[in-house]
Amino acid sequence: MNIGTMIKRLQDIMRQDAGVNGDAQRIEQIVWMLFLKLYDAKESEWEILEDNYKSIIPEEYRWRNWAPDNKDGKAITGDEMATFIIQLFATLKDLEVDENTDARGRLVKEVFTDLNNYMKDGVLIRQVVNVLNEIDLTDFKVRHAFNEIYETILKDLQSAGKSGEFYTPRAVTDFVVKMVDPKVGETIADFACGTGGFLVSALNHMKEEVSNTTSNEKLQKSFYGVEKKSLPYLLCTTNMLLHDINEPQIIRGNSLEKNVRDYDENDKFDVILMNPPYGGTEKKSVQQNFPTELRNSETADLFMVEILYRLKQNGRVGIVLPDGFLFGTDNTKLAIKQKLMEECNLHTIIRLPGSIFAPYTSIATNLLFFDKTSPTQEIWFYRMDLPKGYKAFSKTKPVEIRHFDDVIAWWNNRIEIKDTKDDESLSETWKSKKYTIDEIKKLNYNIDQCGYPIKEEVILSPKETMDNFIMKRESLEKQLDEKLNEIISLIGDLR
Amino acid sequence: MIVDDLKKSLYLACFQGKLSIQNDTDSNVQESLNQIIIDKQIDKKEIKKRKINDEYIEAYKLPQTWKWVKMGYLCDVIRGLTFSTSYKKQKENTILVLRGGNIDSKTEELIYDDNIYVDSSIPNSNQFLKVGDILIVASSGTKTSVGKSSFIHEVDDNVSFGGFMMVVRPYEQIVNPKYISYQIKMYRNKIINDTNGYISNITNEILNNLMIPLPPIEEQQRIVDKIEILLDKLNDIKPIEEELTTMKSNFSNDMIKSILNEAYSGEFAFTNEKIDDWKQDSLIKIADIYTGNSISESVKKNKYMNLEDGYNYIATKDLEFDHSFNYNNGVKIPYSESGFKYADKNDILMCIEGGSAGKKIGILSEKVCFGNKLCKFSTISSDILPKFLYYYLQSPVFLKNFYGNLSGIIGGVSINKIKNIIIKYPSIEEQQKIVDKIEELLPLCDDLDSLVKA
């Protein structure tokens, strides 16, 4: 089973359907079906393990009852299929749930609440379903292999041009998790979880520790995520299910919409891992949930404040932030950094090369590690340089966990490293250095230290330059068109 | 930008009633208006006081249920505080006074910077800002600031506003404050055009006579909701448009850089010479390199301005980014003057110090004197074509080295460092082919530039 070709086959089928527009919709189409199929596979397990398990999905809409095609001419297709899917969506959106409903059941309703089915052609829908049924998700091994394919789907989603959020490379999440080292029994949160990258990395890390059913059960309730947009939310919940978290605690919403002063111990976590969206601006109503002196319209800054209010005593944090946070000294950024260093021990900052998120963006990012044990006494900086032979990371040569080996070696044996220069007259720069809190204060909390000495400009070949330009322009124009279409539909209601 | 165009046309459509439903069950505008006139006692005397005149110019046709109403019937217009220089910068039980600078020009939100305070005895009771007010810059030395407004959605109790500011306080029984706020934003340009004098000034009279297309109050809320969703969407579009514009303006330069990089990294290989086969030398071995003379302003004015004869003197400002020279710039050095260095026709001049270091370069078409931030290059080796050197100095291969050696506060590269930079070069034949190719491709990039930006 070559999943790569499977995805291509699915896309080829869907391209013939007039209702599906663009990669993002195609992916949403694949994923809702995948979710139902996966859910069905899990239900088979639950039915075996629990005597009283009853599915919240009405019988006729359960994947097992309408999706399989025994090639006897009885499988629904054509117009009948098209109508059926419309009814399926309507039913699942309207499932009756209350506080007594099993969390697994509630998940179905939550997932379908903002989902859309785009395909209009019943014959094509049948073809897509049949392709998906070539994978046997009840087979644990297959499901495990499928995880990696799922990652590909997630990566491809980013090139469909969703702005602001980008897929954090697995190597980065795995590295952060390795350093933060969450343990079984701890609670792990990501308040802007996207497709669930950090949560899954943490889960994989902790699974190595799981030795018996008790710890496995503890794992079930360990993860907490919040995601604003419907498609990543769907992908995240499916991701958690794929990894056998049966009742994923993923909330659909904007965690910034709660007043930080209303958080109590139950809202706090042992471990917080995040790559918040950068460059976003939050409305006034959202900003008011934060104290005036820390109030800012920048999304990433507000998330940083939220973290400070939701970290348990002795808790640990690993977060990805842009350069702007490090050197920014406008009023609230300064106040936020001060609060961070007064309440927490910001012990390590790793500078990442600009191309680490290539090809989606070339923004300069950094990993900040801190814990709530004591105020900051000193901060260690380390600049991660590109590996030998790499002019830059790219789509074909992405960052891998092995590229972090040097960083990990240094982490456990921290020394200051000065950059060697061919020309001694050039000013000295450091790859790794320790700064005391007093030195930081003198620098007015500018923690943009041990940066990259020369702004390395990557010059591509003429053809690459042109291809890049065309690709980027297409992606931007696609985004522009999508937004314009949203506006048209908003005003189209009336005229 | 499409965002700006869209914003204007969406506002207009909203205020023509095209983006909201007219409901039969909505309240009656005329009745509400009659009621307000009674409640607020807007009698003949008051109308005169507010300077509401008879001019009724209806800009466009309104839906049935709407009515054109002058703002003087819908709001109180309040002028700001006048006070002597007894204001303090310290907050001690006193009143914060907002001024034009307290409204952020980009976001149009209040910013509490550079605050001043006055004693609590100074403001009248109606000069305290309330939620629902619209704070407007009524006059300013900067004409573009006039009419800048901020809708007050949250404010502390003891905040007032200065004499160059005005507050529009809508009557909430008949008008939605946010609705009025958007009206004011849309008419900001119109307001600016209506003022006169060097220091633009919006008077109570102007505001009171502003024609407001007034829907029933329920519909006003629907319109406000609609505008806010649309503005959100437009805000999402803005960064996309800006990125598109930036990348389009960078494209042609990126292409040029890329082509030159290919050329000088030996990727063209017309005669199959690989980069490893290329010879190399330090620049000083293949070219004459030196900087020019600086002339102080006074000496320049007294001795070298507007002379009839002499060599033209080229300073950094006289060399354009498009490689052209402004030879007749008014400064000439007499032919027989001693102490000046020269550059000959066909020599290369390049800026190596200051903000334009590495960015300005050209080939001279006459003999000149030149400034000390410019450096002359002329080939002395028969192994190097002048044009090969010329494009080399513009290529990333050279510039990476160059920028890597920038030093000093002003940012320049010492002449010695430049002399020691190593240049790699192939056979003359290959050099010529490379130069030809470059000269074929570069004009195409210029064409690209105008096409892409169209």
PDB file of N, CA and C in Angstrom, chain B residues 230-271:
ATOM      1  N   LEU B 230     -16.614  42.907   7.881  1.00  0.00           N
ATOM      2  CA  LEU B 230     -15.909  43.230   6.636  1.00  0.00           C
ATOM      3  C   LEU B 230     -14.540  43.831   6.924  1.00  0.00           C
ATOM      4  N   LEU B 231     -14.454  44.719   7.908  1.00  0.00           N
ATOM      5  CA  LEU B 231     -13.160  45.322   8.227  1.00  0.00           C
ATOM      6  C   LEU B 231     -12.169  44.260   8.685  1.00  0.00           C
ATOM      7  N   ASP B 232     -12.647  43.301   9.446  1.00  0.00           N
ATOM      8  CA  ASP B 232     -11.806  42.184   9.875  1.00  0.00           C
ATOM      9  C   ASP B 232     -11.217  41.465   8.681  1.00  0.00           C
ATOM     10  N   LYS B 233     -12.090  41.161   7.725  1.00  0.00           N
ATOM     11  CA  LYS B 233     -11.639  40.463   6.526  1.00  0.00           C
ATOM     12  C   LYS B 233     -10.630  41.313   5.762  1.00  0.00           C
ATOM     13  N   LEU B 234     -10.916  42.608   5.669  1.00  0.00           N
ATOM     14  CA  LEU B 234      -9.994  43.494   4.956  1.00  0.00           C
ATOM     15  C   LEU B 234      -8.646  43.522   5.651  1.00  0.00           C
ATOM     16  N   ASN B 235      -8.656  43.488   6.974  1.00  0.00           N
ATOM     17  CA  ASN B 235      -7.384  43.457   7.691  1.00  0.00           C
ATOM     18  C   ASN B 235      -6.587  42.215   7.372  1.00  0.00           C
ATOM     19  N   ASP B 236      -7.297  41.118   7.124  1.00  0.00           N
ATOM     20  CA  ASP B 236      -6.585  39.904   6.736  1.00  0.00           C
ATOM     21  C   ASP B 236      -5.944  40.069   5.376  1.00  0.00           C
ATOM     22  N   ILE B 237      -6.615  40.840   4.512  1.00  0.00           N
ATOM     23  CA  ILE B 237      -6.100  41.008   3.147  1.00  0.00           C
ATOM     24  C   ILE B 237      -4.871  41.899   3.125  1.00  0.00           C
ATOM     25  N   LYS B 238      -4.843  42.896   3.986  1.00  0.00           N
ATOM     26  CA  LYS B 238      -3.765  43.897   3.932  1.00  0.00           C
ATOM     27  C   LYS B 238      -2.368  43.284   3.910  1.00  0.00           C
ATOM     28  N   PRO B 239      -2.008  42.398   4.856  1.00  0.00           N
ATOM     29  CA  PRO B 239      -0.647  41.854   4.802  1.00  0.00           C
ATOM     30  C   PRO B 239      -0.370  41.043   3.548  1.00  0.00           C
ATOM     31  N   ILE B 240      -1.401  40.381   3.026  1.00  0.00           N
ATOM     32  CA  ILE B 240      -1.179  39.593   1.800  1.00  0.00           C
ATOM     33  C   ILE B 240      -0.831  40.528   0.668  1.00  0.00           C
ATOM     34  N   GLU B 241      -1.618  41.605   0.539  1.00  0.00           N
ATOM     35  CA  GLU B 241      -1.352  42.576  -0.527  1.00  0.00           C
ATOM     36  C   GLU B 241       0.019  43.190  -0.379  1.00  0.00           C
ATOM     37  N   GLU B 242       0.374  43.510   0.865  1.00  0.00           N
ATOM     38  CA  GLU B 242       1.668  44.152   1.092  1.00  0.00           C
ATOM     39  C   GLU B 242       2.790  43.201   0.719  1.00  0.00           C
ATOM     40  N   GLU B 243       2.622  41.929   1.069  1.00  0.00           N
ATOM     41  CA  GLU B 243       3.672  40.973   0.725  1.00  0.00           C
ATOM     42  C   GLU B 243       3.801  40.820  -0.772  1.00  0.00           C
ATOM     43  N   LEU B 244       2.672  40.787  -1.450  1.00  0.00           N
ATOM     44  CA  LEU B 244       2.682  40.694  -2.908  1.00  0.00           C
ATOM     45  C   LEU B 244       3.439  41.883  -3.502  1.00  0.00           C
ATOM     46  N   THR B 245       3.107  43.086  -3.012  1.00  0.00           N
ATOM     47  CA  THR B 245       3.778  44.277  -3.538  1.00  0.00           C
ATOM     48  C   THR B 245       5.272  44.217  -3.300  1.00  0.00           C
ATOM     49  N   THR B 246       5.673  43.837  -2.084  1.00  0.00           N
ATOM     50  CA  THR B 246       7.105  43.764  -1.776  1.00  0.00           C
ATOM     51  C   THR B 246       7.809  42.770  -2.666  1.00  0.00           C
ATOM     52  N   MET B 247       7.227  41.579  -2.788  1.00  0.00           N
ATOM     53  CA  MET B 247       7.948  40.588  -3.569  1.00  0.00           C
ATOM     54  C   MET B 247       8.009  40.957  -5.038  1.00  0.00           C
ATOM     55  N   LYS B 248       6.984  41.646  -5.504  1.00  0.00           N
ATOM     56  CA  LYS B 248       7.030  42.100  -6.886  1.00  0.00           C
ATOM     57  C   LYS B 248       8.117  43.148  -7.081  1.00  0.00           C
ATOM     58  N   SER B 249       8.267  44.054  -6.130  1.00  0.00           N
ATOM     59  CA  SER B 249       9.295  45.077  -6.329  1.00  0.00           C
ATOM     60  C   SER B 249      10.690  44.519  -6.149  1.00  0.00           C
ATOM     61  N   ASN B 250      10.822  43.413  -5.425  1.00  0.00           N
ATOM     62  CA  ASN B 250      12.145  42.829  -5.241  1.00  0.00           C
ATOM     63  C   ASN B 250      12.544  41.909  -6.362  1.00  0.00           C
ATOM     64  N   PHE B 251      11.547  41.455  -7.161  1.00  0.00           N
ATOM     65  CA  PHE B 251      11.796  40.375  -8.098  1.00  0.00           C
ATOM     66  C   PHE B 251      12.884  40.686  -9.117  1.00  0.00           C
ATOM     67  N   SER B 252      12.766  41.831  -9.750  1.00  0.00           N
ATOM     68  CA  SER B 252      13.733  42.123 -10.800  1.00  0.00           C
ATOM     69  C   SER B 252      15.150  42.198 -10.231  1.00  0.00           C
ATOM     70  N   ASN B 253      15.305  42.803  -9.065  1.00  0.00           N
ATOM     71  CA  ASN B 253      16.625  42.829  -8.413  1.00  0.00           C
ATOM     72  C   ASN B 253      17.116  41.444  -8.071  1.00  0.00           C
ATOM     73  N   ASP B 254      16.198  40.613  -7.579  1.00  0.00           N
ATOM     74  CA  ASP B 254      16.579  39.241  -7.237  1.00  0.00           C
ATOM     75  C   ASP B 254      17.063  38.515  -8.474  1.00  0.00           C
ATOM     76  N   MET B 255      16.380  38.756  -9.615  1.00  0.00           N
ATOM     77  CA  MET B 255      16.783  38.097 -10.859  1.00  0.00           C
ATOM     78  C   MET B 255      18.179  38.557 -11.277  1.00  0.00           C
ATOM     79  N   ILE B 256      18.409  39.843 -11.194  1.00  0.00           N
ATOM     80  CA  ILE B 256      19.725  40.372 -11.575  1.00  0.00           C
ATOM     81  C   ILE B 256      20.812  39.758 -10.695  1.00  0.00           C
ATOM     82  N   LYS B 257      20.567  39.726  -9.408  1.00  0.00           N
ATOM     83  CA  LYS B 257      21.545  39.151  -8.483  1.00  0.00           C
ATOM     84  C   LYS B 257      21.801  37.695  -8.841  1.00  0.00           C
ATOM     85  N   SER B 258      20.726  37.004  -9.123  1.00  0.00           N
ATOM     86  CA  SER B 258      20.849  35.594  -9.413  1.00  0.00           C
ATOM     87  C   SER B 258      21.663  35.357 -10.680  1.00  0.00           C
ATOM     88  N   ILE B 259      21.395  36.142 -11.711  1.00  0.00           N
ATOM     89  CA  ILE B 259      22.123  35.996 -12.969  1.00  0.00           C
ATOM     90  C   ILE B 259      23.610  36.294 -12.764  1.00  0.00           C
ATOM     91  N   LEU B 260      23.906  37.374 -12.074  1.00  0.00           N
ATOM     92  CA  LEU B 260      25.313  37.733 -11.854  1.00  0.00           C
ATOM     93  C   LEU B 260      26.007  36.666 -11.009  1.00  0.00           C
ATOM     94  N   ASN B 261      25.273  36.118 -10.047  1.00  0.00           N
ATOM     95  CA  ASN B 261      25.861  35.073  -9.219  1.00  0.00           C
ATOM     96  C   ASN B 261      26.226  33.851 -10.052  1.00  0.00           C
ATOM     97  N   GLU B 262      25.308  33.465 -10.922  1.00  0.00           N
ATOM     98  CA  GLU B 262      25.572  32.337 -11.814  1.00  0.00           C
ATOM     99  C   GLU B 262      26.819  32.613 -12.637  1.00  0.00           C
ATOM    100  N   ALA B 263      26.839  33.824 -13.225  1.00  0.00           N
ATOM    101  CA  ALA B 263      27.934  34.185 -14.118  1.00  0.00           C
ATOM    102  C   ALA B 263      29.279  34.066 -13.419  1.00  0.00           C
ATOM    103  N   TYR B 264      29.385  34.658 -12.229  1.00  0.00           N
ATOM    104  CA  TYR B 264      30.695  34.716 -11.567  1.00  0.00           C
ATOM    105  C   TYR B 264      30.989  33.515 -10.699  1.00  0.00           C
ATOM    106  N   SER B 265      30.037  32.560 -10.635  1.00  0.00           N
ATOM    107  CA  SER B 265      30.332  31.285  -9.980  1.00  0.00           C
ATOM    108  C   SER B 265      30.697  30.266 -11.030  1.00  0.00           C
ATOM    109  N   GLY B 266      30.859  30.750 -12.271  1.00  0.00           N
ATOM    110  CA  GLY B 266      31.298  29.846 -13.322  1.00  0.00           C
ATOM    111  C   GLY B 266      30.230  28.906 -13.830  1.00  0.00           C
ATOM    112  N   GLU B 267      28.978  29.232 -13.609  1.00  0.00           N
ATOM    113  CA  GLU B 267      27.923  28.303 -14.022  1.00  0.00           C
ATOM    114  C   GLU B 267      27.618  28.391 -15.514  1.00  0.00           C
ATOM    115  N   PHE B 268      28.018  29.493 -16.161  1.00  0.00           N
ATOM    116  CA  PHE B 268      27.690  29.618 -17.588  1.00  0.00           C
ATOM    117  C   PHE B 268      28.550  28.672 -18.429  1.00  0.00           C
ATOM    118  N   ALA B 269      29.857  28.686 -18.172  1.00  0.00           N
ATOM    119  CA  ALA B 269      30.783  27.745 -18.828  1.00  0.00           C
ATOM    120  C   ALA B 269      30.554  27.625 -20.325  1.00  0.00           C
ATOM    121  N   PHE B 270      30.547  28.766 -21.008  1.00  0.00           N
ATOM    122  CA  PHE B 270      30.339  28.744 -22.461  1.00  0.00           C
ATOM    123  C   PHE B 270      31.425  27.986 -23.187  1.00  0.00           C
ATOM    124  N   THR B 271      32.677  28.202 -22.714  1.00  0.00           N
ATOM    125  CA  THR B 271      33.783  27.512 -23.377  1.00  0.00           C
ATOM    126  C   THR B 271      34.192  26.293 -22.566  1.00  0.00           C
TER     127      THR B 271
END
